[in-house]
mmCIF file of C-alpha atoms in Angstrom:
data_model
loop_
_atom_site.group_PDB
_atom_site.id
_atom_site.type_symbol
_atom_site.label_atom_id
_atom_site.label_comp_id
_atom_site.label_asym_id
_atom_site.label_seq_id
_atom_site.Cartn_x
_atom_site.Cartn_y
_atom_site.Cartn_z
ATOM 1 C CA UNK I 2 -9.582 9.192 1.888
ATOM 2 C CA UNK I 3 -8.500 12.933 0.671
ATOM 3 C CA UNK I 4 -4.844 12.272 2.439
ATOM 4 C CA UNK I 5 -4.890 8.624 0.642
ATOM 5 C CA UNK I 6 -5.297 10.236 -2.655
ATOM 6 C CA UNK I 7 -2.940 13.181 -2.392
ATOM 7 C CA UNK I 8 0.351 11.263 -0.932
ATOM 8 C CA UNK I 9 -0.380 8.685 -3.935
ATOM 9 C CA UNK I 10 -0.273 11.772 -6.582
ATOM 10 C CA UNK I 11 2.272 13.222 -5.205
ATOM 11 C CA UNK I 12 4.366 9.773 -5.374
ATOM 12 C CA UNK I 13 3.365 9.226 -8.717
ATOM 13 C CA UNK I 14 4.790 12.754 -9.548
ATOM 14 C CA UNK I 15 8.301 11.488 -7.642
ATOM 15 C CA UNK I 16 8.325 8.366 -9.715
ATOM 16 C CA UNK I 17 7.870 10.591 -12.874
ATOM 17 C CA UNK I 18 10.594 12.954 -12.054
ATOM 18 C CA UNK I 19 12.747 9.305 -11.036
ATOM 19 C CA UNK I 20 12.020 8.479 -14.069
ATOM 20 C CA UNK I 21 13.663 11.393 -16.007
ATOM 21 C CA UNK I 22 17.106 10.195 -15.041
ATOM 22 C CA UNK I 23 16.392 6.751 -16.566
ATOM 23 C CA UNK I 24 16.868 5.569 -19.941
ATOM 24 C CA UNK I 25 13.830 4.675 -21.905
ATOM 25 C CA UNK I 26 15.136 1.300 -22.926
ATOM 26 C CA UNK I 27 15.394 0.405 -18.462
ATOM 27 C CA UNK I 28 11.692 2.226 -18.313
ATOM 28 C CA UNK I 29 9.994 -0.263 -20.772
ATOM 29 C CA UNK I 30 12.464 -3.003 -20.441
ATOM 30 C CA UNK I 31 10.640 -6.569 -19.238
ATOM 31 C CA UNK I 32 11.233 -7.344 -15.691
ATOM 32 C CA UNK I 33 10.038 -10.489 -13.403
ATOM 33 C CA UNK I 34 6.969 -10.090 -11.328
ATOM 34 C CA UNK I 35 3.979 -7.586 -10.994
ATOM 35 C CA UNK I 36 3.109 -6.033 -14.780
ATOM 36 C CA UNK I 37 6.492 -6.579 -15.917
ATOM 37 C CA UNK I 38 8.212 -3.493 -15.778
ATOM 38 C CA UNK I 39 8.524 -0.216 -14.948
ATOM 39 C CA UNK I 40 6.775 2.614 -17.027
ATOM 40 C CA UNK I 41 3.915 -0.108 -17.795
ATOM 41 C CA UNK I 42 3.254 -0.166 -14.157
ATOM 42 C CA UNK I 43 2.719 3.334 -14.031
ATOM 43 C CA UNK I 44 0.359 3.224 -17.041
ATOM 44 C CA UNK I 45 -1.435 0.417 -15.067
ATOM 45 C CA UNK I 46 -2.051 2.158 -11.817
ATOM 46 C CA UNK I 47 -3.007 5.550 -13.701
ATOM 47 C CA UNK I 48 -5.736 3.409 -15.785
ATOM 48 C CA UNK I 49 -6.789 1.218 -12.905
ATOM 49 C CA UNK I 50 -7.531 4.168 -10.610
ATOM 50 C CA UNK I 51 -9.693 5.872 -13.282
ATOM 51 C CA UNK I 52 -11.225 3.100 -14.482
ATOM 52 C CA UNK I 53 -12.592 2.116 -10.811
ATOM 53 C CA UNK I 54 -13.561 5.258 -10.268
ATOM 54 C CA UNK I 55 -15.227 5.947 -13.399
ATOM 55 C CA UNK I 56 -16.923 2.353 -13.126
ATOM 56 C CA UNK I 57 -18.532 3.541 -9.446
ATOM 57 C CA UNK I 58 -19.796 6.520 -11.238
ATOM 58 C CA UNK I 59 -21.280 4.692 -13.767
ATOM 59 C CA UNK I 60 -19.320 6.739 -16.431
ATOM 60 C CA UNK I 61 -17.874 5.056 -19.447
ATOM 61 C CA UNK I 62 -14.459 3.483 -19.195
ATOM 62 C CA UNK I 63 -12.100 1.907 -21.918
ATOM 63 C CA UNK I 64 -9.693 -0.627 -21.878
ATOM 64 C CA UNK I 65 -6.139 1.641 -22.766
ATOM 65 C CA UNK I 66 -3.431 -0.382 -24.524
ATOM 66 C CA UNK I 67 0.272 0.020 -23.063
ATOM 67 C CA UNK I 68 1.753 -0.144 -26.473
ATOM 68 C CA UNK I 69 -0.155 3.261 -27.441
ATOM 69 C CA UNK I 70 1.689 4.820 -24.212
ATOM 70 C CA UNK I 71 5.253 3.596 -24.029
ATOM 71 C CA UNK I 72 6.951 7.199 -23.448
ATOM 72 C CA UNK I 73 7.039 8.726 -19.737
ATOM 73 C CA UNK I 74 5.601 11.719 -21.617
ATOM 74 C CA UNK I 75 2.644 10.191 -22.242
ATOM 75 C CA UNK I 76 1.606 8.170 -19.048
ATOM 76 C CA UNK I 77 2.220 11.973 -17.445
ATOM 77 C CA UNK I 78 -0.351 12.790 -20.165
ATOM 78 C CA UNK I 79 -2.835 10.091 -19.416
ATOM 79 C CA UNK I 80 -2.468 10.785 -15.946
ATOM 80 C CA UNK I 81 -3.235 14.079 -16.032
ATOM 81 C CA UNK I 82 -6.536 14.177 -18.328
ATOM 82 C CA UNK I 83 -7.630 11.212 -16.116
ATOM 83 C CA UNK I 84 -6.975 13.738 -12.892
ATOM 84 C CA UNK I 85 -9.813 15.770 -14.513
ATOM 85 C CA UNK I 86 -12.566 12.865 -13.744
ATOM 86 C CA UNK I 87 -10.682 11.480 -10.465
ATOM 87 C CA UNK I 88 -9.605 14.767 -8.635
ATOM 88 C CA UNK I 89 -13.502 16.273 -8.202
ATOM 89 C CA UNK I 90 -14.916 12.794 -7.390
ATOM 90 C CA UNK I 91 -12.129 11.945 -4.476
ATOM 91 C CA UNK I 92 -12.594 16.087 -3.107
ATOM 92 C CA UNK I 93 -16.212 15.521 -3.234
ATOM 93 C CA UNK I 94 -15.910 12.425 -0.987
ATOM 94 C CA UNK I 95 -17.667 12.141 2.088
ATOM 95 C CA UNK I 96 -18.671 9.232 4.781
ATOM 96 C CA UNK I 97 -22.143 8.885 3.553
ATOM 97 C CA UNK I 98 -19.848 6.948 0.217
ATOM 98 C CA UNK I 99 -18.660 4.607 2.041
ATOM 99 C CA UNK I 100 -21.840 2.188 1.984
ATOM 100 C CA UNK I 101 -22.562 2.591 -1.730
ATOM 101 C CA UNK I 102 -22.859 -0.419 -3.554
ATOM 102 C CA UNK I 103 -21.466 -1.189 -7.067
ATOM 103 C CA UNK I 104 -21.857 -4.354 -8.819
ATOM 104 C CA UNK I 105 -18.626 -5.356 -10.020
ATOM 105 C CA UNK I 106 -18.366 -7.313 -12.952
ATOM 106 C CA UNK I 107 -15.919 -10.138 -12.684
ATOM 107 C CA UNK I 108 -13.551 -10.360 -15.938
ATOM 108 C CA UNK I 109 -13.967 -14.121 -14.925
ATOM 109 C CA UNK I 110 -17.788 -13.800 -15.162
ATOM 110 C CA UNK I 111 -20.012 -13.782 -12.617
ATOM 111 C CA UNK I 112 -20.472 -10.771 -10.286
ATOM 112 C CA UNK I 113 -19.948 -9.668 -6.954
ATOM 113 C CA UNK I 114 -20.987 -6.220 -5.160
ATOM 114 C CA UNK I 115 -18.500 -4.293 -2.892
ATOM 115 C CA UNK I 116 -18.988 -0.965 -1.133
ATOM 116 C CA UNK I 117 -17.571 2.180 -2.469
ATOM 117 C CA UNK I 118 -15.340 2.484 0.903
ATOM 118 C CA UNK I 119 -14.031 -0.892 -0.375
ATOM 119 C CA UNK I 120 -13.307 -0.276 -3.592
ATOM 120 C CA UNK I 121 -11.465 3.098 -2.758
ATOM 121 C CA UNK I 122 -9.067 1.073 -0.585
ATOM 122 C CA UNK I 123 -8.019 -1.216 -3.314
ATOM 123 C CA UNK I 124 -7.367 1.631 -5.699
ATOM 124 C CA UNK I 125 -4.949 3.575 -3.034
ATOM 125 C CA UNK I 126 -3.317 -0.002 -2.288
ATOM 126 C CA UNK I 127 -3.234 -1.431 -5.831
ATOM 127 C CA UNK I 128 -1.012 1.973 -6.188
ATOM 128 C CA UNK I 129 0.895 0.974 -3.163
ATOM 129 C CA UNK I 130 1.494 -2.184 -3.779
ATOM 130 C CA UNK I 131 2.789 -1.642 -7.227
ATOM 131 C CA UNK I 132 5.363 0.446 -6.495
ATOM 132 C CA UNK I 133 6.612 -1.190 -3.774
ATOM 133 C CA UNK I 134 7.506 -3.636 -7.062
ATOM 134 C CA UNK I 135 8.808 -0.672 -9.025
ATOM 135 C CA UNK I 136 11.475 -0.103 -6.230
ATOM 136 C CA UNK I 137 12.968 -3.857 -6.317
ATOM 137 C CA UNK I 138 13.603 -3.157 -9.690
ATOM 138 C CA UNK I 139 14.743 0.339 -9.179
ATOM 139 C CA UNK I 140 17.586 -1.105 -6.877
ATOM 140 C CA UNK I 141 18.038 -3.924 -9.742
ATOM 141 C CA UNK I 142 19.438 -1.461 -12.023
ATOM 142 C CA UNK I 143 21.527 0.481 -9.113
ATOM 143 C CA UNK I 144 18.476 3.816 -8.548
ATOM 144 C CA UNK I 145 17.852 4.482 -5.294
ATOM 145 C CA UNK I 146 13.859 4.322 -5.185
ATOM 146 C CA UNK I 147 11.373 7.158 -4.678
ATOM 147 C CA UNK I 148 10.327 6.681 -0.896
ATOM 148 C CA UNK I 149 6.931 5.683 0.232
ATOM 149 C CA UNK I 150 6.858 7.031 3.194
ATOM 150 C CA UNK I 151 3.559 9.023 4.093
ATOM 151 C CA UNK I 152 5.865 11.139 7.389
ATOM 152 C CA UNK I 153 7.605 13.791 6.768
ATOM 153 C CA UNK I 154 5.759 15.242 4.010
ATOM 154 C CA UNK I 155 3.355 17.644 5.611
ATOM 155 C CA UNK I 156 0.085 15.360 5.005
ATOM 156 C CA UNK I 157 -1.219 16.719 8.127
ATOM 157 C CA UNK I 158 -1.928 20.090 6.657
ATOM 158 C CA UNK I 159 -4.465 21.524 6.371
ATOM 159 C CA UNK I 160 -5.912 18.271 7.676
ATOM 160 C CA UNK I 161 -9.694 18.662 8.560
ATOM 161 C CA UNK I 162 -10.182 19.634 4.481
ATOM 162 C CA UNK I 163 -7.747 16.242 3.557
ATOM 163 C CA UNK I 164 -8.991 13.548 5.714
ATOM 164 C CA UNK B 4 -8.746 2.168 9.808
ATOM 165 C CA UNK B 5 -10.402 -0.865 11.168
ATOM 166 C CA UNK B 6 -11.016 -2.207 7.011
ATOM 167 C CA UNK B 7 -7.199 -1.806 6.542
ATOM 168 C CA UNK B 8 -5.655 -3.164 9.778
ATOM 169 C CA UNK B 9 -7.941 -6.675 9.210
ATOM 170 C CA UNK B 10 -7.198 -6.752 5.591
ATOM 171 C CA UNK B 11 -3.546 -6.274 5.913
ATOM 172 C CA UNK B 12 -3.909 -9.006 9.561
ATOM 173 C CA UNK B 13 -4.930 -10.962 6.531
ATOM 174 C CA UNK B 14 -2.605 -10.923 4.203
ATOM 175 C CA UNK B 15 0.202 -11.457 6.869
ATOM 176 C CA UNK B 16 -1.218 -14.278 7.481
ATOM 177 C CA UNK B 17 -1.987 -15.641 3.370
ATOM 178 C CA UNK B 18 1.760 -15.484 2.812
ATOM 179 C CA UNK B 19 2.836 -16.843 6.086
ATOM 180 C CA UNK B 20 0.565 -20.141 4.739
ATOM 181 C CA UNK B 21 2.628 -19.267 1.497
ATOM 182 C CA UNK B 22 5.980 -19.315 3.492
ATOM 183 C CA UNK B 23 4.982 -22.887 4.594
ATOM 184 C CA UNK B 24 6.187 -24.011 1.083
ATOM 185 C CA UNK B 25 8.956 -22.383 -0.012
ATOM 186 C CA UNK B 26 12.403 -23.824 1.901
ATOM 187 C CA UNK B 27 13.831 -21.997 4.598
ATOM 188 C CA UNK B 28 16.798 -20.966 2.703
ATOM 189 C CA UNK B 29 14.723 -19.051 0.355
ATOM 190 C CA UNK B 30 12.961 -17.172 2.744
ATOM 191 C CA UNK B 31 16.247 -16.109 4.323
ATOM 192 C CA UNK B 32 18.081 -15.678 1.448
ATOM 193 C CA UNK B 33 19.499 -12.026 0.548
ATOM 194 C CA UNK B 34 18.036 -10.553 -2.013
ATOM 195 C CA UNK B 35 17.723 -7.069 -4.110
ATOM 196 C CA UNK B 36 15.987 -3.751 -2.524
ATOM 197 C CA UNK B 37 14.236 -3.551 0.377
ATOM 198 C CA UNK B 38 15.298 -4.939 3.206
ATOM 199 C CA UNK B 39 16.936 -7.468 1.492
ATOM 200 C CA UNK B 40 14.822 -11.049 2.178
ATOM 201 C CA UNK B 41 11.308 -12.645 2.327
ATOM 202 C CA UNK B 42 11.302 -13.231 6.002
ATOM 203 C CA UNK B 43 13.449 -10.454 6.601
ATOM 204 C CA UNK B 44 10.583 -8.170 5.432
ATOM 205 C CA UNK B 45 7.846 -9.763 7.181
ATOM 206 C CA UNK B 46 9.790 -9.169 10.306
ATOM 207 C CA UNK B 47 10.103 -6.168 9.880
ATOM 208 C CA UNK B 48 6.634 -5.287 9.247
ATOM 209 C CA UNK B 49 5.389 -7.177 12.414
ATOM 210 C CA UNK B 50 8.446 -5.212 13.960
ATOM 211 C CA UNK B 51 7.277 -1.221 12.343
ATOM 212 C CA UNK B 52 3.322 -1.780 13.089
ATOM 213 C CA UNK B 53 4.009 -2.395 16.648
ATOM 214 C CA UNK B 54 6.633 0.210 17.233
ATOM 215 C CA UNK B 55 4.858 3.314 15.799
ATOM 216 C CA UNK B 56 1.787 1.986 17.844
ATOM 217 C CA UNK B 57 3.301 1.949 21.014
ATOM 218 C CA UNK B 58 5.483 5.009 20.134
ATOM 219 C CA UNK B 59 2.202 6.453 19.912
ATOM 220 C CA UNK B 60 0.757 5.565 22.962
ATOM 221 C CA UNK B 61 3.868 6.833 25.106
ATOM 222 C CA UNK B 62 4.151 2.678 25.195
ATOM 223 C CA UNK B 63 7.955 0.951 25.659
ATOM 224 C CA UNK B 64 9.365 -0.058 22.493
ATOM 225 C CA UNK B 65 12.361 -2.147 21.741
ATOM 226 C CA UNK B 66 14.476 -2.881 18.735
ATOM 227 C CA UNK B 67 13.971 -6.410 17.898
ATOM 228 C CA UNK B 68 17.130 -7.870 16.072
ATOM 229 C CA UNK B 69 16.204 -10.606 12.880
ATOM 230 C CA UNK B 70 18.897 -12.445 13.788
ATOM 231 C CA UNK B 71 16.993 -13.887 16.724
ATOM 232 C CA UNK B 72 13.939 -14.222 14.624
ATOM 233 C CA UNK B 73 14.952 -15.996 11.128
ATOM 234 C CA UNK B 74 12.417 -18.672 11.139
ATOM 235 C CA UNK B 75 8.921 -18.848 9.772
ATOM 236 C CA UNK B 76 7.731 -20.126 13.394
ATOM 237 C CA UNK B 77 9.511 -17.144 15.366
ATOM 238 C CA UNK B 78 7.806 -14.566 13.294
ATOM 239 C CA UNK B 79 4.481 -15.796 13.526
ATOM 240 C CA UNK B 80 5.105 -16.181 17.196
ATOM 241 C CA UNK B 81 6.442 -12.911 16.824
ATOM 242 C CA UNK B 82 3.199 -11.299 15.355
ATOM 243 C CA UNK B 83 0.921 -13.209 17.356
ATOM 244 C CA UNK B 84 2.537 -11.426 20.502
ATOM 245 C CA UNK B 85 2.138 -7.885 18.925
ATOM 246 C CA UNK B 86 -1.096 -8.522 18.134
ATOM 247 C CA UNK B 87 -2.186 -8.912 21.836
ATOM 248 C CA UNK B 88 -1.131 -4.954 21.484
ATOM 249 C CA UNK B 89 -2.324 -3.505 18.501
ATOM 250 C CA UNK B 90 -5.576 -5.035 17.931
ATOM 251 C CA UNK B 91 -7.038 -3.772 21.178
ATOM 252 C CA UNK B 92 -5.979 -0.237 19.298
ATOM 253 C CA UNK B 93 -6.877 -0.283 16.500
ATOM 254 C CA UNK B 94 -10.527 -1.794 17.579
ATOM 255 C CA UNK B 95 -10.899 1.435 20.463
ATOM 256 C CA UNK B 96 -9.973 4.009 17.088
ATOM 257 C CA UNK B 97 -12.440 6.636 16.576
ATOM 258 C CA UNK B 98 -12.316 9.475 14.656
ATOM 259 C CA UNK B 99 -11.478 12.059 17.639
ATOM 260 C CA UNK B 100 -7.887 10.033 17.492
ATOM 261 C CA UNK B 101 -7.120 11.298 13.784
ATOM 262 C CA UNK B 102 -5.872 14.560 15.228
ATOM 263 C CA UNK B 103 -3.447 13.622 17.856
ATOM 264 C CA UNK B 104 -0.372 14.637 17.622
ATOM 265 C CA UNK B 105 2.884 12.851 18.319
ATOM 266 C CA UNK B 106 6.401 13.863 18.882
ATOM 267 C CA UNK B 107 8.698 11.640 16.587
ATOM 268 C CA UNK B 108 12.194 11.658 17.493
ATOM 269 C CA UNK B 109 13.795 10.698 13.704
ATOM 270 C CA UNK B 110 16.633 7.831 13.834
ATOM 271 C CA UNK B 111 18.961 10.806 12.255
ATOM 272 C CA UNK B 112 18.362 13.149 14.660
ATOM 273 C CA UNK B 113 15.661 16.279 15.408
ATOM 274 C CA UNK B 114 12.062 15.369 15.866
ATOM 275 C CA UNK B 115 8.805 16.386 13.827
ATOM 276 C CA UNK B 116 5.027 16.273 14.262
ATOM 277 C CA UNK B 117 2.711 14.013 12.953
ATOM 278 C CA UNK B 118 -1.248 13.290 13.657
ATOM 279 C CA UNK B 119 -1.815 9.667 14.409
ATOM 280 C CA UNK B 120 -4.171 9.892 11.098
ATOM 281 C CA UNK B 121 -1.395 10.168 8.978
ATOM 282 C CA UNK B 122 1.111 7.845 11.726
ATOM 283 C CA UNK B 123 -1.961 4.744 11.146
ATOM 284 C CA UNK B 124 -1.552 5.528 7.565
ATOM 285 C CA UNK B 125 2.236 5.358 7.203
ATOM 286 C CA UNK B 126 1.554 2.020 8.636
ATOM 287 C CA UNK B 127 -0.765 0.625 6.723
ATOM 288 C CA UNK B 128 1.360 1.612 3.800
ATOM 289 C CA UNK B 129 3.933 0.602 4.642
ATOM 290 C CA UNK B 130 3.169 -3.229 5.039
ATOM 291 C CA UNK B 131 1.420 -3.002 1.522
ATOM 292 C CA UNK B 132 4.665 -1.282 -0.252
ATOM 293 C CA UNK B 133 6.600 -4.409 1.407
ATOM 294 C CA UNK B 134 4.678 -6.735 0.337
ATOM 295 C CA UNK B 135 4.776 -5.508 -3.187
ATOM 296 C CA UNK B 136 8.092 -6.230 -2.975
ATOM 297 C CA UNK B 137 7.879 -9.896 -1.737
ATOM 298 C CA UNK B 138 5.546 -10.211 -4.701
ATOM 299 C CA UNK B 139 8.155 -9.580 -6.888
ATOM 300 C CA UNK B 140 11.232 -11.729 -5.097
ATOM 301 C CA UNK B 141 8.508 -14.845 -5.132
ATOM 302 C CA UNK B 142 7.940 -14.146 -8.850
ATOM 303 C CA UNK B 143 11.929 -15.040 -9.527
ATOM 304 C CA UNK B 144 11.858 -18.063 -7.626
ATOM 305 C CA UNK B 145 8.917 -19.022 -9.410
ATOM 306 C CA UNK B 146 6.101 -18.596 -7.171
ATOM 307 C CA UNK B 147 2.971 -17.327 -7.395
ATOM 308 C CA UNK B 148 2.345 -14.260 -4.962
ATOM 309 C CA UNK B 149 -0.453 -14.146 -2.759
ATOM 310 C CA UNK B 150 -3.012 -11.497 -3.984
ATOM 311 C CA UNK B 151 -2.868 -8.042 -2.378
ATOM 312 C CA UNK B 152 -6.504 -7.284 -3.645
ATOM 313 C CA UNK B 153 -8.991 -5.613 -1.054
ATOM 314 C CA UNK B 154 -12.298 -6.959 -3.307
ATOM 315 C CA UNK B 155 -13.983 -10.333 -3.136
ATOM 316 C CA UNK B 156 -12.874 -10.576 0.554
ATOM 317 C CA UNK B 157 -15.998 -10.185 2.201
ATOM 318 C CA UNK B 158 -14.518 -6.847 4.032
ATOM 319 C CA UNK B 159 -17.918 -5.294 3.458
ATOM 320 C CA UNK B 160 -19.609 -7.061 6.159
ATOM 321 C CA UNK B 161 -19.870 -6.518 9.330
ATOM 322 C CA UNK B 162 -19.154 -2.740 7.620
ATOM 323 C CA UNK B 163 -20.284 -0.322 10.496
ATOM 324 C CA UNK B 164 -17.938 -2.142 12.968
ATOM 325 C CA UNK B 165 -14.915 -2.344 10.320
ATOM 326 C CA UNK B 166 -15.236 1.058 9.059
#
């Protein structure tokens, strides 16, 4: 879980530094599929992980508004006061988590109850998942996307204390 | 592991029932970033998951061509083959296989070292970050994406054997 955690803050930190090189208007500009466009998917993957996590915990969460963050500068902002909650709870992880049970509220009503091992996954592949949509529209506007790869980047190391 | 390899056996299959009505053409067609096409991509996925695994393994790989494979029948047929391959895998991993090391000769030369902890997770990720992409490509052609979401699919239960 520790190695799922760390590769996707260390893409998000590639995607910010991507992002320097890219005009604001491209950033926030509305695009087809997924949340719409670029910068607004970061906000949403920084706000989903913390929320999920902070819902588990059964610590407050609030619903952020895109329009209050449209600058890179400050989804690196949100990101990193959020890292504050989410960094302890994912180095504190262990397999006794897994089996925890939440009780998700549906935003359709109703609710349904997953296990914490569940819900983990979905964060790390909600990330995934969105930007494999950030690089289609990275090669849209000629940018050669951040890679996703998880080789190659030393993940294995030190392993037993990032598993 | 076992959670993300069904899940993501899952999902191949939602959009192949998604390919089902969208015309060949479109599935073909060329498109922008990634590898460049609907089918295309889940071709290649089928085609990476089975590779690294038998890479890993000290098992004979081969580099399937797409032009040999550009209908939705051939890469179902395609996956369905694999699959006689990697489930047996993935069902026999424990966690003494994290640690393993393997000797990957890179495409551009030189090799590096990777645990198969970090290989299994390059895979997994790597079907999720294509299918992000898909999401986006079925977006401009109007279609709704199938949902990449790990909750409300019952991958709770049987938990101990999924884990």
């Amino acid at each position: 879980m520790k190695i799922w955690f760390e590769h996707n803050r260390r893409l998000r930190e590639e995607w910010y530094e991507w992002c320097k090189d890219v005009p604001l208007e491209e950033l926030v500009k509305k695009r087809t599929g997924g949340i719409g466009g670029i910068l607004h998917t970061l906000f949403h993957i920084v706000d989903v992980e913390w929320s999920w996590l902070q819902g588990m915990q059964g610590k407050p969460d609030f619903q952020e508004n895109f329009e209050e963050y449209m600058t890179l500068e400050k989804v690196m902002e949100l990101d990193a006061k959020f890292r504050l909650d989410v960094e302890p709870f994912v180095q504190a992880w262990d397999d006794s988590y897994e089996t925890r049970l939440f009780d998700v509220e549906s935003p359709n009503g109703g609710e349904f109850i997953e296990t914490w091992g569940v819900l983990m996954r979905h964060v790390i592949a909600h990330q995934i998942h969105h930007l494999g949509q950030i690089s289609v529209w990275a090669r849209g506007i000629d940018k050669k996307p951040v890679s996703p790869n998880l080789i190659r980047k030393g993940l294995m190391i030190p392993y037993e204390t990032t598993k």
